[in-house]
PDB file of C-alpha atoms in Angstrom:
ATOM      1  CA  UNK O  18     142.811  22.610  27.515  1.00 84.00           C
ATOM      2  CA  UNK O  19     146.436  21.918  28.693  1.00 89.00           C
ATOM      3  CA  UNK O  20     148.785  20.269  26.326  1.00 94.00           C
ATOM      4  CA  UNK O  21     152.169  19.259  27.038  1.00 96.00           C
ATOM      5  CA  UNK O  22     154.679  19.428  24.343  1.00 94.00           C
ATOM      6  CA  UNK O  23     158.402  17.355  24.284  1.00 95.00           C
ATOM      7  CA  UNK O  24     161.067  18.704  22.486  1.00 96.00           C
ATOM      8  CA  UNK O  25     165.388  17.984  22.202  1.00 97.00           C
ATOM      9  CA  UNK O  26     165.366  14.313  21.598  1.00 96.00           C
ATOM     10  CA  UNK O  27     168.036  13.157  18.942  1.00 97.00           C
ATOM     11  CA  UNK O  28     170.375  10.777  18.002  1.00 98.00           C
ATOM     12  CA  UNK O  29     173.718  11.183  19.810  1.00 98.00           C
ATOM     13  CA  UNK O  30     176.932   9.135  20.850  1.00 98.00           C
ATOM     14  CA  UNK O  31     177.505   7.201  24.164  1.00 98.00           C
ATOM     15  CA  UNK O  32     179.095   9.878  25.950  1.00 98.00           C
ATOM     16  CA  UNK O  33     177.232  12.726  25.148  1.00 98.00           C
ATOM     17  CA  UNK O  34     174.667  14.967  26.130  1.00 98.00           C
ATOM     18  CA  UNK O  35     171.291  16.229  25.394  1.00 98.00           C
ATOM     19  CA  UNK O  36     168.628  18.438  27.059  1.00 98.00           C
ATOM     20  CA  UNK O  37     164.747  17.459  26.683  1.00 98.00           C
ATOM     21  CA  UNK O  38     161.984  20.280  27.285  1.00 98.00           C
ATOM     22  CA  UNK O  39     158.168  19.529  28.506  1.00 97.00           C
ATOM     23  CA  UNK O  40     156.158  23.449  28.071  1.00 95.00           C
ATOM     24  CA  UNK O  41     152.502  23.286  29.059  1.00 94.00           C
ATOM     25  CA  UNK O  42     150.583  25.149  26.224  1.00 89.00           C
ATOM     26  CA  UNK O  43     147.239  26.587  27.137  1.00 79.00           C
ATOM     27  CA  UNK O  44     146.600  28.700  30.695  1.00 80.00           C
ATOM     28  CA  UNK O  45     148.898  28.502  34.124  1.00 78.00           C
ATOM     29  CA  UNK O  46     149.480  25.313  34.507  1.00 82.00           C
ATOM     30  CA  UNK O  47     150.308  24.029  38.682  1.00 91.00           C
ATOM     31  CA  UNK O  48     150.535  19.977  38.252  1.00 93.00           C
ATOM     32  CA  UNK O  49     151.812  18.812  42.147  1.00 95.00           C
ATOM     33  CA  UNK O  50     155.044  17.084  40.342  1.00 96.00           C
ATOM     34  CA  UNK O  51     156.255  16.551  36.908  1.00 97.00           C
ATOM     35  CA  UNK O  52     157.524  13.453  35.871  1.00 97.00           C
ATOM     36  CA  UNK O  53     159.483  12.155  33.151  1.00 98.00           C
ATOM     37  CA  UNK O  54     159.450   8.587  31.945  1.00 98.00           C
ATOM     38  CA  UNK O  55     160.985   6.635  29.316  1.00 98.00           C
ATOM     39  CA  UNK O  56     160.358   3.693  26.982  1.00 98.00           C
ATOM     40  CA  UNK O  57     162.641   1.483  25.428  1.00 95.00           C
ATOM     41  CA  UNK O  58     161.254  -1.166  22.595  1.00 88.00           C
ATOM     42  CA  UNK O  59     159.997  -4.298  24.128  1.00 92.00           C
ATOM     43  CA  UNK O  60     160.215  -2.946  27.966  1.00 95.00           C
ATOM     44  CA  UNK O  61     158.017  -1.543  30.377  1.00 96.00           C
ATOM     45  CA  UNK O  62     157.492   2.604  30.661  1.00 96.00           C
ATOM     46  CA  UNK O  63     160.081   3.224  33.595  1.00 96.00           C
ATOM     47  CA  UNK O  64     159.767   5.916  35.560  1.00 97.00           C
ATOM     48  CA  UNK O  65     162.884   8.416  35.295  1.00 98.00           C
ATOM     49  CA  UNK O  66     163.161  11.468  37.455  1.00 98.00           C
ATOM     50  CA  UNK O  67     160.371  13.818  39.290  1.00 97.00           C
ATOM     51  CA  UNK O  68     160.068  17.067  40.705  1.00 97.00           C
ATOM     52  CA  UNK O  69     157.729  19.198  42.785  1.00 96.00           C
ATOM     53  CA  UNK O  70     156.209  22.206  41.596  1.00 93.00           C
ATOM     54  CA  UNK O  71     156.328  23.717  44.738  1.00 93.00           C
ATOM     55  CA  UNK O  72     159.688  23.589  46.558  1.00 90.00           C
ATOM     56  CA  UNK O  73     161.348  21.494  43.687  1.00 92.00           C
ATOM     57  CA  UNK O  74     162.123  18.362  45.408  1.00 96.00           C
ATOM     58  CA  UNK O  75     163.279  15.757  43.256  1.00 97.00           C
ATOM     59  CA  UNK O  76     163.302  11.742  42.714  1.00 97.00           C
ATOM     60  CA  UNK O  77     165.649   9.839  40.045  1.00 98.00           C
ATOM     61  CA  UNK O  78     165.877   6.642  39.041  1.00 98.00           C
ATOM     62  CA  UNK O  79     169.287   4.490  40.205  1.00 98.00           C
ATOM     63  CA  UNK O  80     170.006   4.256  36.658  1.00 97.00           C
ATOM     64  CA  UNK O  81     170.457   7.911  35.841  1.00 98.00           C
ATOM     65  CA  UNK O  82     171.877   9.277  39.110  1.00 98.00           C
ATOM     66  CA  UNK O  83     174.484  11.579  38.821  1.00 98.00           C
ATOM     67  CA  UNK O  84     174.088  11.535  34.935  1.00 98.00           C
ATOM     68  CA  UNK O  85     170.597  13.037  34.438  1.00 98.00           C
ATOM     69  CA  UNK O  86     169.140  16.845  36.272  1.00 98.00           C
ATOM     70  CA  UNK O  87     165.402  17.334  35.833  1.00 98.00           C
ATOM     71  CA  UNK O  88     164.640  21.022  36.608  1.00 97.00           C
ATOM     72  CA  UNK O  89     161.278  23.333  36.019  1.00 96.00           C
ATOM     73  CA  UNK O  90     160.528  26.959  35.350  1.00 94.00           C
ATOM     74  CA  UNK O  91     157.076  27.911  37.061  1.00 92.00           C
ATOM     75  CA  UNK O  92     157.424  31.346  34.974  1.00 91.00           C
ATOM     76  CA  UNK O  93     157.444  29.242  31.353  1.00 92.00           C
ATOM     77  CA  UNK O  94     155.181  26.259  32.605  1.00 93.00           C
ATOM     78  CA  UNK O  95     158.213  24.118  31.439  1.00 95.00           C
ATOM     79  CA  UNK O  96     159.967  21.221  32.944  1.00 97.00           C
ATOM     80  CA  UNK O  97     163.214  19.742  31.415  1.00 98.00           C
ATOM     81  CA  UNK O  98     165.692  16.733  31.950  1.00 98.00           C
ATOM     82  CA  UNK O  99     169.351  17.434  31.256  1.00 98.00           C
ATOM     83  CA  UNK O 100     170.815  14.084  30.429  1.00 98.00           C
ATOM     84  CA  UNK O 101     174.881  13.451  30.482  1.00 98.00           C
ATOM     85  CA  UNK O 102     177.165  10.575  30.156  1.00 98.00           C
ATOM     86  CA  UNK O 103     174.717   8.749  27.467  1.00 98.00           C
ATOM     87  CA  UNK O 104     174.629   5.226  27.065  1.00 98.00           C
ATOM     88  CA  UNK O 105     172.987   3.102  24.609  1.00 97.00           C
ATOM     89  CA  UNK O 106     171.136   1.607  27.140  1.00 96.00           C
ATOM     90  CA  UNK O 107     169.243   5.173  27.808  1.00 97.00           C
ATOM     91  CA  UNK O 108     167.971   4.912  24.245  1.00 97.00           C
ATOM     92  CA  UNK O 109     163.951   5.516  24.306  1.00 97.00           C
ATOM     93  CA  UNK O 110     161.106   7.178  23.933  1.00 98.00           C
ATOM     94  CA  UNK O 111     160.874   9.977  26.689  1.00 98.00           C
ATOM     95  CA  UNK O 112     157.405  11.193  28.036  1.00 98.00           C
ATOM     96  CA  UNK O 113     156.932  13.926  30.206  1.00 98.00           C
ATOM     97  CA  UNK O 114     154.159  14.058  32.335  1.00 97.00           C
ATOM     98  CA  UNK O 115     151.995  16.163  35.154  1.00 96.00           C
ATOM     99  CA  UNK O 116     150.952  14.245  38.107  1.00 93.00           C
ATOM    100  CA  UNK O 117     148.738  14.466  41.366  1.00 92.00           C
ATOM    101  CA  UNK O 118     149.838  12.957  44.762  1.00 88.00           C
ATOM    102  CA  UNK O 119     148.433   9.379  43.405  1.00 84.00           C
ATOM    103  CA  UNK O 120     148.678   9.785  39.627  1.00 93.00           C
ATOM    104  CA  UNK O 121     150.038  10.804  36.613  1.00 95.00           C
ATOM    105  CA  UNK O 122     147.049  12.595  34.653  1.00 94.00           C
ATOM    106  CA  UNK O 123     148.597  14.330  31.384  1.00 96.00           C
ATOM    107  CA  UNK O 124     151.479  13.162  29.077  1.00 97.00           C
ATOM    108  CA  UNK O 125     153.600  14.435  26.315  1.00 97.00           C
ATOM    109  CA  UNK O 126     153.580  12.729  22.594  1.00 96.00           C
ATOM    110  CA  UNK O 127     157.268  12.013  23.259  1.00 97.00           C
ATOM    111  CA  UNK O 128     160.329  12.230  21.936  1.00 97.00           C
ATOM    112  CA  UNK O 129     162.589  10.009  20.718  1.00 98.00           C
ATOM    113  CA  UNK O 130     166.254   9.615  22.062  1.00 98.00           C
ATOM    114  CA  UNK O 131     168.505   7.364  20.434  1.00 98.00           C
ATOM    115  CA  UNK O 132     172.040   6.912  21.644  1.00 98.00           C
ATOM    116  CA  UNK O 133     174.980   5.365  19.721  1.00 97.00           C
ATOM    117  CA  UNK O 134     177.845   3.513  21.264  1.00 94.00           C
TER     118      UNK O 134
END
């Protein structure tokens, strides 16, 4: 059984930096995209940045453009979101998850990211 596992949340300042992992435990693992998606307290699960397995193509949300890179290694069965030029405002919990065309059908446990200003 597949199991996806969230690592490099923390606490950091506005400004900073911080790199968030997603590694599929358990056989080869070929979701269509990965997704990652955050939650703040007392808002709706938003939908942050995507990528294709195959070919890589990815999605972001207007709020993160040009600040956040989600990239995946097929070899490790890991996806990851590099996130620069924190704000407070980013603060959440991230989930990472693998998705069909339609849906999203496995998630992470999540990690937290809390950012300072």
């Amino acid at each position: 059984q597949v199991q996806l596992v969230e690592s490099g949340g923390g606490l950091v300042q506005a400004g900073g930096s911080l790199r968030l992992s997603c590694a599929a435990s358990g056989r080869t693992f070929r979701p269509y995209r990965w997704g990652w998606f955050r939650q703040a307290p007392g808002k709706d699960r938003e939908l942050v940045a995507t990528i294709m397995w195959s070919g890589g193509q990815t999605t972001y949300a207007d709020s993160v453009k040009g600040r956040f890179t989600i990239s995946r290694d097929n070899a490790k069965n890991t996806v990851y979101l590099q996130m620069n030029s924190l704000k407070p405002e980013d603060t959440g919990t991230y989930y990472c998850a693998a998705g069909a065309e339609v849906q999203y059908y496995l998630w992470g446990q999540g990690t937290q990211v809390t950012v300072s200003s």
